Tab-separated table of C-alpha atoms in Angstrom:
chain	number	residue	atom	x	y	z
A	1476	MET	CA	0.379	-16.214	-35.679
A	1477	LYS	CA	1.544	-16.195	-39.246
A	1478	GLU	CA	4.955	-16.478	-40.898
A	1479	ILE	CA	5.991	-13.654	-43.197
A	1480	ARG	CA	9.140	-12.463	-44.918
A	1481	THR	CA	11.150	-10.114	-42.729
A	1482	GLU	CA	11.110	-7.346	-45.324
A	1483	ASP	CA	7.283	-7.436	-45.199
A	1484	ALA	CA	7.082	-7.279	-41.386
A	1485	VAL	CA	7.007	-3.487	-40.865
A	1486	GLY	CA	4.034	-2.622	-38.626
A	1487	HIS	CA	3.521	-6.210	-37.461
A	1488	VAL	CA	3.842	-7.437	-33.871
A	1489	LEU	CA	6.457	-10.056	-33.003
A	1490	CYS	CA	5.084	-13.213	-31.394
A	1491	HIS	CA	8.370	-14.210	-29.753
A	1492	ASP	CA	11.654	-12.773	-28.519
A	1493	ILE	CA	14.502	-12.315	-30.999
A	1494	THR	CA	17.901	-13.162	-29.498
A	1495	GLN	CA	21.217	-11.692	-30.556
A	1496	ILE	CA	24.506	-13.469	-29.882
A	1497	ILE	CA	27.851	-11.754	-30.435
A	1498	LYS	CA	30.775	-13.993	-29.464
A	1499	ASP	CA	32.548	-12.861	-26.286
A	1500	GLN	CA	30.391	-9.728	-26.176
A	1501	LYS	CA	26.670	-10.300	-25.868
A	1502	LYS	CA	23.883	-12.800	-25.627
A	1503	GLY	CA	20.460	-11.330	-24.974
A	1504	VAL	CA	17.120	-10.204	-26.260
A	1505	LEU	CA	17.370	-7.955	-29.295
A	1506	PHE	CA	13.622	-7.448	-29.761
A	1507	LYS	CA	11.024	-8.542	-27.212
A	1508	LYS	CA	7.820	-10.360	-27.911
A	1509	GLY	CA	5.204	-7.706	-28.627
A	1510	HIS	CA	7.635	-5.374	-30.399
A	1511	VAL	CA	6.144	-3.588	-33.406
A	1512	VAL	CA	8.598	-3.975	-36.274
A	1513	ARG	CA	9.939	-0.701	-37.764
A	1514	GLU	CA	11.678	-0.028	-41.065
A	1515	GLU	CA	15.040	0.470	-39.335
A	1516	ASP	CA	14.700	-2.938	-37.653
A	1517	ILE	CA	14.843	-4.864	-40.924
A	1518	PRO	CA	18.656	-4.754	-41.456
A	1519	VAL	CA	19.197	-5.660	-37.802
A	1520	LEU	CA	16.877	-8.658	-38.110
A	1521	PHE	CA	18.716	-9.810	-41.219
A	1522	SER	CA	22.011	-9.511	-39.332
A	1523	VAL	CA	20.849	-12.146	-36.819
A	1524	GLY	CA	19.690	-14.488	-39.563
A	1525	LYS	CA	15.966	-13.729	-39.443
A	1526	GLU	CA	14.716	-13.916	-43.022
A	1527	HIS	CA	11.225	-14.884	-41.813
A	1528	LEU	CA	9.313	-13.851	-38.720
A	1529	PHE	CA	6.295	-15.099	-36.840
A	1530	VAL	CA	4.007	-12.131	-36.287
A	1531	TRP	CA	0.592	-11.554	-34.836
A	1532	LYS	CA	-2.180	-11.106	-37.328
A	1533	LYS	CA	-4.596	-8.428	-36.143
A	1534	GLN	CA	-8.204	-9.626	-35.966
A	1535	GLU	CA	-11.380	-7.707	-35.271
A	1536	GLY	CA	-12.410	-8.061	-31.620
A	1537	ILE	CA	-9.063	-9.549	-30.543
A	1538	LEU	CA	-6.491	-7.643	-28.483
A	1539	HIS	CA	-2.772	-8.217	-28.229
A	1540	GLU	CA	-1.440	-8.891	-24.703
A	1541	ASN	CA	0.114	-5.412	-24.579
A	1542	GLU	CA	-3.252	-3.812	-25.346
A	1543	GLY	CA	-4.864	-5.932	-22.646
A	1544	ALA	CA	-2.190	-4.920	-20.142
A	1545	GLU	CA	-2.901	-1.250	-20.884
A	1546	ILE	CA	-6.563	-1.813	-20.033
A	1547	LEU	CA	-5.642	-3.544	-16.756
A	1548	TYR	CA	-3.288	-0.708	-15.894
A	1549	HIS	CA	-6.034	1.889	-16.312
A	1550	LEU	CA	-8.312	-0.197	-14.079
A	1551	CYS	CA	-5.610	-0.192	-11.413
A	1552	ALA	CA	-3.938	3.191	-11.411
A	1553	GLY	CA	-5.108	5.882	-9.029
A	1554	GLU	CA	-3.514	9.173	-8.080
A	1555	PHE	CA	0.149	9.404	-7.054
A	1556	MET	CA	1.376	6.471	-9.146
A	1557	HIS	CA	2.499	5.759	-12.681
A	1558	GLY	CA	3.046	2.765	-14.935
A	1559	THR	CA	6.162	1.364	-16.540
A	1560	ASP	CA	6.407	0.782	-20.261
A	1561	VAL	CA	4.507	-2.301	-21.346
A	1562	SER	CA	6.773	-5.310	-21.795
A	1563	GLU	CA	5.717	-8.848	-22.700
A	1564	GLY	CA	2.149	-8.097	-21.714
A	1565	LYS	CA	3.136	-6.674	-18.313
A	1566	ILE	CA	2.911	-3.197	-16.781
A	1567	GLU	CA	4.096	-2.392	-13.265
A	1568	LEU	CA	2.700	0.381	-11.057
A	1569	ILE	CA	5.201	2.621	-9.261
A	1570	ALA	CA	4.527	4.964	-6.321
A	1571	ASP	CA	5.069	8.684	-6.909
A	1572	CYS	CA	5.109	9.627	-3.214
A	1573	ASP	CA	5.320	8.260	0.320
A	1574	GLY	CA	1.951	7.243	1.686
A	1575	LEU	CA	-0.510	4.509	2.576
A	1576	LEU	CA	-1.481	1.979	-0.082
A	1577	LYS	CA	-5.206	1.316	-0.311
A	1578	ILE	CA	-6.692	-1.543	-2.340
A	1579	ARG	CA	-10.249	-2.243	-3.445
A	1580	ARG	CA	-9.904	-5.887	-2.540
A	1581	ASP	CA	-13.258	-6.936	-3.982
A	1582	ALA	CA	-12.303	-5.472	-7.368
A	1583	LEU	CA	-8.867	-7.090	-7.236
A	1584	ARG	CA	-10.451	-10.493	-6.624
A	1585	LYS	CA	-12.884	-9.959	-9.501
A	1586	VAL	CA	-10.080	-9.362	-11.974
A	1587	ASN	CA	-8.056	-12.335	-10.758
A	1588	SER	CA	-11.129	-14.593	-10.903
A	1589	PHE	CA	-11.901	-13.686	-14.516
A	1590	GLY	CA	-9.249	-15.878	-16.098
A	1591	GLU	CA	-6.494	-15.063	-18.608
A	1592	MET	CA	-5.500	-11.913	-16.720
A	1593	ILE	CA	-3.807	-11.192	-13.399
A	1594	ILE	CA	-2.963	-8.378	-11.023
A	1595	ALA	CA	-0.363	-9.101	-8.320
A	1596	SER	CA	0.266	-6.518	-5.622
A	1597	ARG	CA	1.862	-5.875	-2.270
A	1598	HIS	CA	-0.375	-5.742	0.812
A	1599	GLY	CA	-2.772	-2.843	1.245
A	1600	ASP	CA	-3.045	-0.643	4.369
A	1601	PHE	CA	0.751	-0.611	4.614
A	1602	PRO	CA	3.214	2.190	3.891
A	1603	VAL	CA	4.853	2.648	0.507
A	1604	LYS	CA	7.705	4.955	-0.363
A	1605	LYS	CA	8.283	6.969	-3.504
A	1606	ASP	CA	9.507	4.715	-6.344
A	1607	ASP	CA	8.299	1.533	-4.623
A	1608	LYS	CA	6.748	-1.093	-6.861
A	1609	ILE	CA	3.043	-1.398	-5.997
A	1610	ALA	CA	1.679	-4.005	-8.378
A	1611	GLY	CA	2.114	-5.751	-11.693
A	1612	THR	CA	-0.538	-6.462	-14.323
A	1613	ARG	CA	-0.418	-8.806	-17.251
A	1614	ILE	CA	-2.446	-10.836	-19.722
A	1615	ILE	CA	-1.660	-14.559	-19.623
A	1616	PRO	CA	-2.132	-15.528	-23.317
A	1617	LEU	CA	-0.673	-13.688	-26.292
A	1618	ILE	CA	-4.122	-12.496	-27.341
A	1619	ILE	CA	-7.437	-11.946	-25.555
A	1620	GLU	CA	-10.974	-11.121	-26.610
A	1621	LYS	CA	-11.852	-7.427	-26.436
A	1622	GLU	CA	-15.299	-8.406	-25.180
A	1623	LYS	CA	-13.702	-10.060	-22.135
A	1624	MET	CA	-11.715	-6.939	-21.305
A	1625	ASP	CA	-14.865	-4.837	-21.720
A	1626	ARG	CA	-16.743	-7.091	-19.289
A	1627	VAL	CA	-14.079	-6.972	-16.595
A	1628	SER	CA	-13.855	-3.190	-16.952
A	1629	GLU	CA	-17.609	-2.895	-16.480
A	1630	GLU	CA	-17.635	-5.162	-13.420
A	1631	VAL	CA	-14.702	-3.414	-11.730
A	1632	GLY	CA	-16.146	0.057	-12.345
A	1633	PRO	CA	-14.487	3.451	-12.761
A	1634	GLU	CA	-12.882	3.734	-9.328
A	1635	PRO	CA	-9.193	2.709	-9.406
A	1636	ILE	CA	-8.277	-0.553	-7.730
A	1637	PHE	CA	-5.206	1.040	-6.121
A	1638	SER	CA	-4.755	4.411	-4.490
A	1639	ILE	CA	-2.114	6.075	-2.358
A	1640	LEU	CA	-3.083	8.352	0.504
A	1641	PRO	CA	-0.185	10.759	1.121
A	1642	TYR	CA	0.764	11.352	4.746
A	1643	GLN	CA	-0.557	14.540	6.323
A	1644	LYS	CA	1.552	16.661	8.636
A	1645	LYS	CA	0.151	16.300	12.132
A	1646	LYS	CA	0.562	18.120	15.419
A	1647	VAL	CA	0.660	15.507	18.163
A	1648	GLY	CA	0.003	15.810	21.871
A	1649	ILE	CA	1.411	13.101	24.171
A	1650	ILE	CA	-0.151	12.274	27.531
A	1651	THR	CA	1.941	9.988	29.727
A	1652	THR	CA	-0.159	8.460	32.493
A	1653	GLY	CA	0.892	6.686	35.681
A	1654	SER	CA	1.507	8.055	39.158
A	1655	GLU	CA	4.871	6.311	39.294
A	1656	ILE	CA	6.100	8.470	36.421
A	1657	GLN	CA	4.454	11.641	37.740
A	1658	LYS	CA	6.214	11.153	41.105
A	1659	GLY	CA	9.554	10.388	39.487
A	1660	LEU	CA	9.696	6.868	40.919
A	1661	ILE	CA	10.554	5.415	37.498
A	1662	LYS	CA	11.920	6.905	34.317
A	1663	ASP	CA	9.525	7.589	31.438
A	1664	ALA	CA	10.653	4.978	28.883
A	1665	PHE	CA	7.485	5.257	26.782
A	1666	THR	CA	7.858	8.726	25.292
A	1667	PRO	CA	11.264	8.135	23.627
A	1668	VAL	CA	9.746	5.168	21.792
A	1669	LEU	CA	6.789	7.277	20.635
A	1670	ARG	CA	9.065	10.078	19.483
A	1671	GLU	CA	11.171	7.634	17.477
A	1672	LYS	CA	8.160	6.074	15.743
A	1673	LEU	CA	6.538	9.447	15.068
A	1674	SER	CA	9.794	10.756	13.595
A	1675	GLU	CA	9.302	8.438	10.619
A	1676	TYR	CA	6.328	10.570	9.594
A	1677	PRO	CA	5.665	14.315	9.125
A	1678	THR	CA	4.783	15.098	12.739
A	1679	GLU	CA	5.307	17.917	15.222
A	1680	ILE	CA	5.035	17.072	18.916
A	1681	ILE	CA	3.382	20.132	20.436
A	1682	GLY	CA	3.662	19.027	24.039
A	1683	GLN	CA	3.633	16.322	26.680
A	1684	THR	CA	1.737	16.142	29.950
A	1685	ILE	CA	2.162	13.767	32.905
A	1686	PRO	CA	-1.173	13.769	34.758
A	1687	GLY	CA	-0.541	10.641	36.820
A	1688	ASP	CA	-3.680	8.556	37.322
A	1689	ASP	CA	-6.078	11.479	37.843
A	1690	ARG	CA	-8.951	10.604	35.524
A	1691	ALA	CA	-10.339	14.129	35.384
A	1692	GLN	CA	-6.913	15.599	34.674
A	1693	ILE	CA	-6.255	13.110	31.864
A	1694	THR	CA	-9.544	14.146	30.266
A	1695	ALA	CA	-8.712	17.813	30.695
A	1696	ASP	CA	-5.302	17.285	29.060
A	1697	ILE	CA	-6.927	15.604	26.061
A	1698	LEU	CA	-9.320	18.504	25.543
A	1699	LYS	CA	-6.560	21.073	26.093
A	1700	PHE	CA	-4.397	19.537	23.386
A	1701	ILE	CA	-7.360	19.549	21.008
A	1702	ASP	CA	-8.087	23.196	21.807
A	1703	ASP	CA	-4.405	23.950	21.155
A	1704	GLY	CA	-4.703	22.561	17.637
A	1705	ALA	CA	-3.525	18.969	18.026
A	1706	ASP	CA	-4.342	16.743	15.057
A	1707	MET	CA	-3.774	13.616	17.134
A	1708	VAL	CA	-3.560	12.823	20.849
A	1709	ILE	CA	-1.673	9.754	22.060
A	1710	LEU	CA	-1.995	8.413	25.586
A	1711	SER	CA	0.504	5.919	26.954
A	1712	GLY	CA	-0.028	3.512	29.813
A	1713	GLY	CA	-2.901	2.697	32.146
A	1714	MET	CA	-4.791	0.778	29.446
A	1715	SER	CA	-5.585	-2.489	31.247
A	1716	VAL	CA	-8.894	-3.411	32.867
A	1717	ASP	CA	-7.466	-3.071	36.393
A	1718	PRO	CA	-9.568	-0.738	38.560
A	1719	ASP	CA	-6.653	1.671	39.040
A	1720	ASP	CA	-6.018	2.048	35.289
A	1721	ARG	CA	-7.946	5.212	34.511
A	1722	THR	CA	-6.922	5.989	30.922
A	1723	PRO	CA	-9.794	4.289	29.019
A	1724	GLY	CA	-12.412	5.982	31.183
A	1725	ALA	CA	-10.684	9.343	30.861
A	1726	ILE	CA	-10.670	9.032	27.065
A	1727	LYS	CA	-14.373	8.197	27.084
A	1728	ASP	CA	-15.086	11.199	29.330
A	1729	ALA	CA	-13.590	13.489	26.661
A	1730	GLY	CA	-16.652	12.904	24.472
A	1731	VAL	CA	-14.892	10.830	21.841
A	1732	ARG	CA	-16.388	8.299	19.464
A	1733	ILE	CA	-14.798	4.997	20.465
A	1734	VAL	CA	-14.030	2.635	17.584
A	1735	THR	CA	-12.558	-0.161	19.656
A	1736	TYR	CA	-11.166	-0.931	23.064
A	1737	GLY	CA	-9.215	-4.093	22.442
A	1738	ALA	CA	-7.608	-5.556	19.311
A	1739	PRO	CA	-6.878	-9.163	18.273
A	1740	VAL	CA	-3.171	-8.374	18.044
A	1741	LEU	CA	-0.295	-9.600	20.167
A	1742	PRO	CA	1.501	-7.486	21.245
A	1743	GLY	CA	-1.171	-4.801	21.510
A	1744	ALA	CA	-4.416	-6.331	22.744
A	1745	MET	CA	-5.379	-3.385	24.980
A	1746	LEU	CA	-5.393	-0.792	22.202
A	1747	LEU	CA	-8.050	1.927	22.266
A	1748	VAL	CA	-8.868	3.825	19.080
A	1749	SER	CA	-11.287	6.742	19.145
A	1750	TYR	CA	-12.030	9.984	17.304
A	1751	TYR	CA	-12.955	13.413	18.582
A	1752	ASP	CA	-15.125	15.129	15.988
A	1753	LYS	CA	-14.747	18.912	16.043
A	1754	ASP	CA	-15.533	21.536	13.399
A	1755	GLU	CA	-15.420	18.993	10.540
A	1756	ARG	CA	-12.114	17.672	11.917
A	1757	ARG	CA	-11.679	14.037	12.875
A	1758	ILE	CA	-8.985	13.920	15.553
A	1759	PRO	CA	-7.649	10.499	16.585
A	1760	VAL	CA	-7.352	9.967	20.326
A	1761	VAL	CA	-5.430	6.743	20.855
A	1762	GLY	CA	-4.664	4.827	24.035
A	1763	LEU	CA	-1.554	2.656	23.729
A	1764	PRO	CA	-0.864	-0.378	25.928
A	1765	GLY	CA	2.454	-0.819	27.698
A	1766	CYS	CA	3.788	-3.329	25.160
A	1767	VAL	CA	4.487	-0.466	22.722
A	1768	MET	CA	7.212	0.624	25.137
A	1769	TYR	CA	9.214	-2.618	25.083
A	1770	ALA	CA	8.167	-4.733	22.054
A	1771	LYS	CA	9.872	-3.950	18.756
A	1772	ARG	CA	6.669	-4.203	16.710
A	1773	THR	CA	3.109	-3.927	18.002
A	1774	VAL	CA	-0.390	-2.949	16.975
A	1775	PHE	CA	0.789	0.686	16.964
A	1776	ASP	CA	2.938	-0.050	13.901
A	1777	LEU	CA	-0.184	-1.315	12.108
A	1778	ILE	CA	-2.422	1.669	12.811
A	1779	LEU	CA	0.050	4.578	12.790
A	1780	PRO	CA	0.441	4.748	8.972
A	1781	ARG	CA	-3.347	4.840	8.647
A	1782	LEU	CA	-3.678	7.594	11.226
A	1783	MET	CA	-1.012	9.629	9.428
A	1784	ALA	CA	-2.813	9.263	6.091
A	1785	ASP	CA	-6.239	10.255	7.512
A	1786	ASP	CA	-7.550	6.788	6.689
A	1787	GLU	CA	-10.406	6.330	9.136
A	1788	ILE	CA	-10.196	3.066	11.068
A	1789	HIS	CA	-13.364	1.007	11.582
A	1790	SER	CA	-14.087	-1.688	14.146
A	1791	GLU	CA	-14.498	-4.445	11.546
A	1792	GLU	CA	-11.026	-3.658	10.222
A	1793	ILE	CA	-9.565	-4.027	13.703
A	1794	ALA	CA	-11.360	-7.371	14.025
A	1795	ALA	CA	-9.767	-8.529	10.771
A	1796	TYR	CA	-6.303	-8.078	12.277
A	1797	GLY	CA	-6.823	-11.401	14.080
A	1798	GLU	CA	-5.441	-13.343	11.116
A	1799	GLY	CA	-1.831	-12.262	11.002
A	1800	GLY	CA	-2.122	-10.406	14.304
A	1801	LEU	CA	0.408	-12.593	16.105
A	1802	CYS	CA	3.940	-11.170	16.010
A	1803	LEU	CA	6.464	-14.003	16.182
A	1804	ASN	CA	9.144	-11.802	17.782
A	1805	CYS	CA	11.738	-12.993	15.307
A	1806	LYS	CA	15.347	-12.619	16.355
A	1807	ASN	CA	16.022	-10.651	13.168
A	1808	CYS	CA	12.956	-8.457	12.638
A	1809	THR	CA	12.068	-7.886	8.963
A	1810	PHE	CA	8.780	-6.012	9.482
A	1811	PRO	CA	6.927	-4.988	7.352
A	1812	ASN	CA	8.316	-7.744	5.103
A	1813	CYS	CA	6.702	-10.469	7.180
A	1814	GLY	CA	3.252	-11.802	8.010
A	1815	PHE	CA	2.521	-9.516	10.977
A	1816	GLY	CA	-0.686	-7.584	10.407
A	1817	LYS	CA	-1.457	-9.312	7.088
């Protein structure tokens, strides 16, 4: 910092906020720290009693916090997002569309371990809506070495830290298992729940079958939906390990690639996630346990956004759900603004 006469400050960067107070009208920031002084600012600065200013003296190899924030922003920003104007060394990232937020967590940790710079974000693998705030970046000190910013850029690499996967429109086939439903002994309470959850995304339900507990028929229904152009097949019920629960075996018989049968999530432990690979298409075939029918939030709420964004689910990711996988069944549910699934 150096102190200079206000009339000599054009082109210099303010090192502190300038406050303006007008009795009974206003008290607030007139010029923010980091503002580059312009010719037209001089009379205004005089009007608030600023005959001298503390400004940043540009040095070779040293960046102002705003310049550092711009570098962090470019490390972060992927497609379908934009940044706010830089302010006090901070830039925020804003979503341009609805979709699934993905984060390169290793790169995020690298930046935040470097010192003198931070990136704070919302949780990845969760939905974001257009205009949602995704993350904020800032430099901690007023100035930072260019060499340090170059090093962090090299270590993070060219791939953006954040990306948004837009939802894809999907044709969905629903298979409701259980002889008690097929025979009309009980009302199908599962499908209305599925329809409600699917309605939050760009989906078209192309049909529903009720094959009872006939393993061969369940398999045939899966393959028929796929032949009819389904982008996703959801099976409800019959997912336990009881001998008369045929759904897991029927899914396997369809020739799918099973990712997991079981998830460390409560409610939702008996989840089955698999993919049917056909003609370069990867079609999710998902078996949902009965808890999805009666619990407000379950494992289905964790995986559905990923399925809708064509974000392939891997077994190690399911295993990681264990920490945060316990829903507390709060009286007033605030999901996803809670710890479930995080």
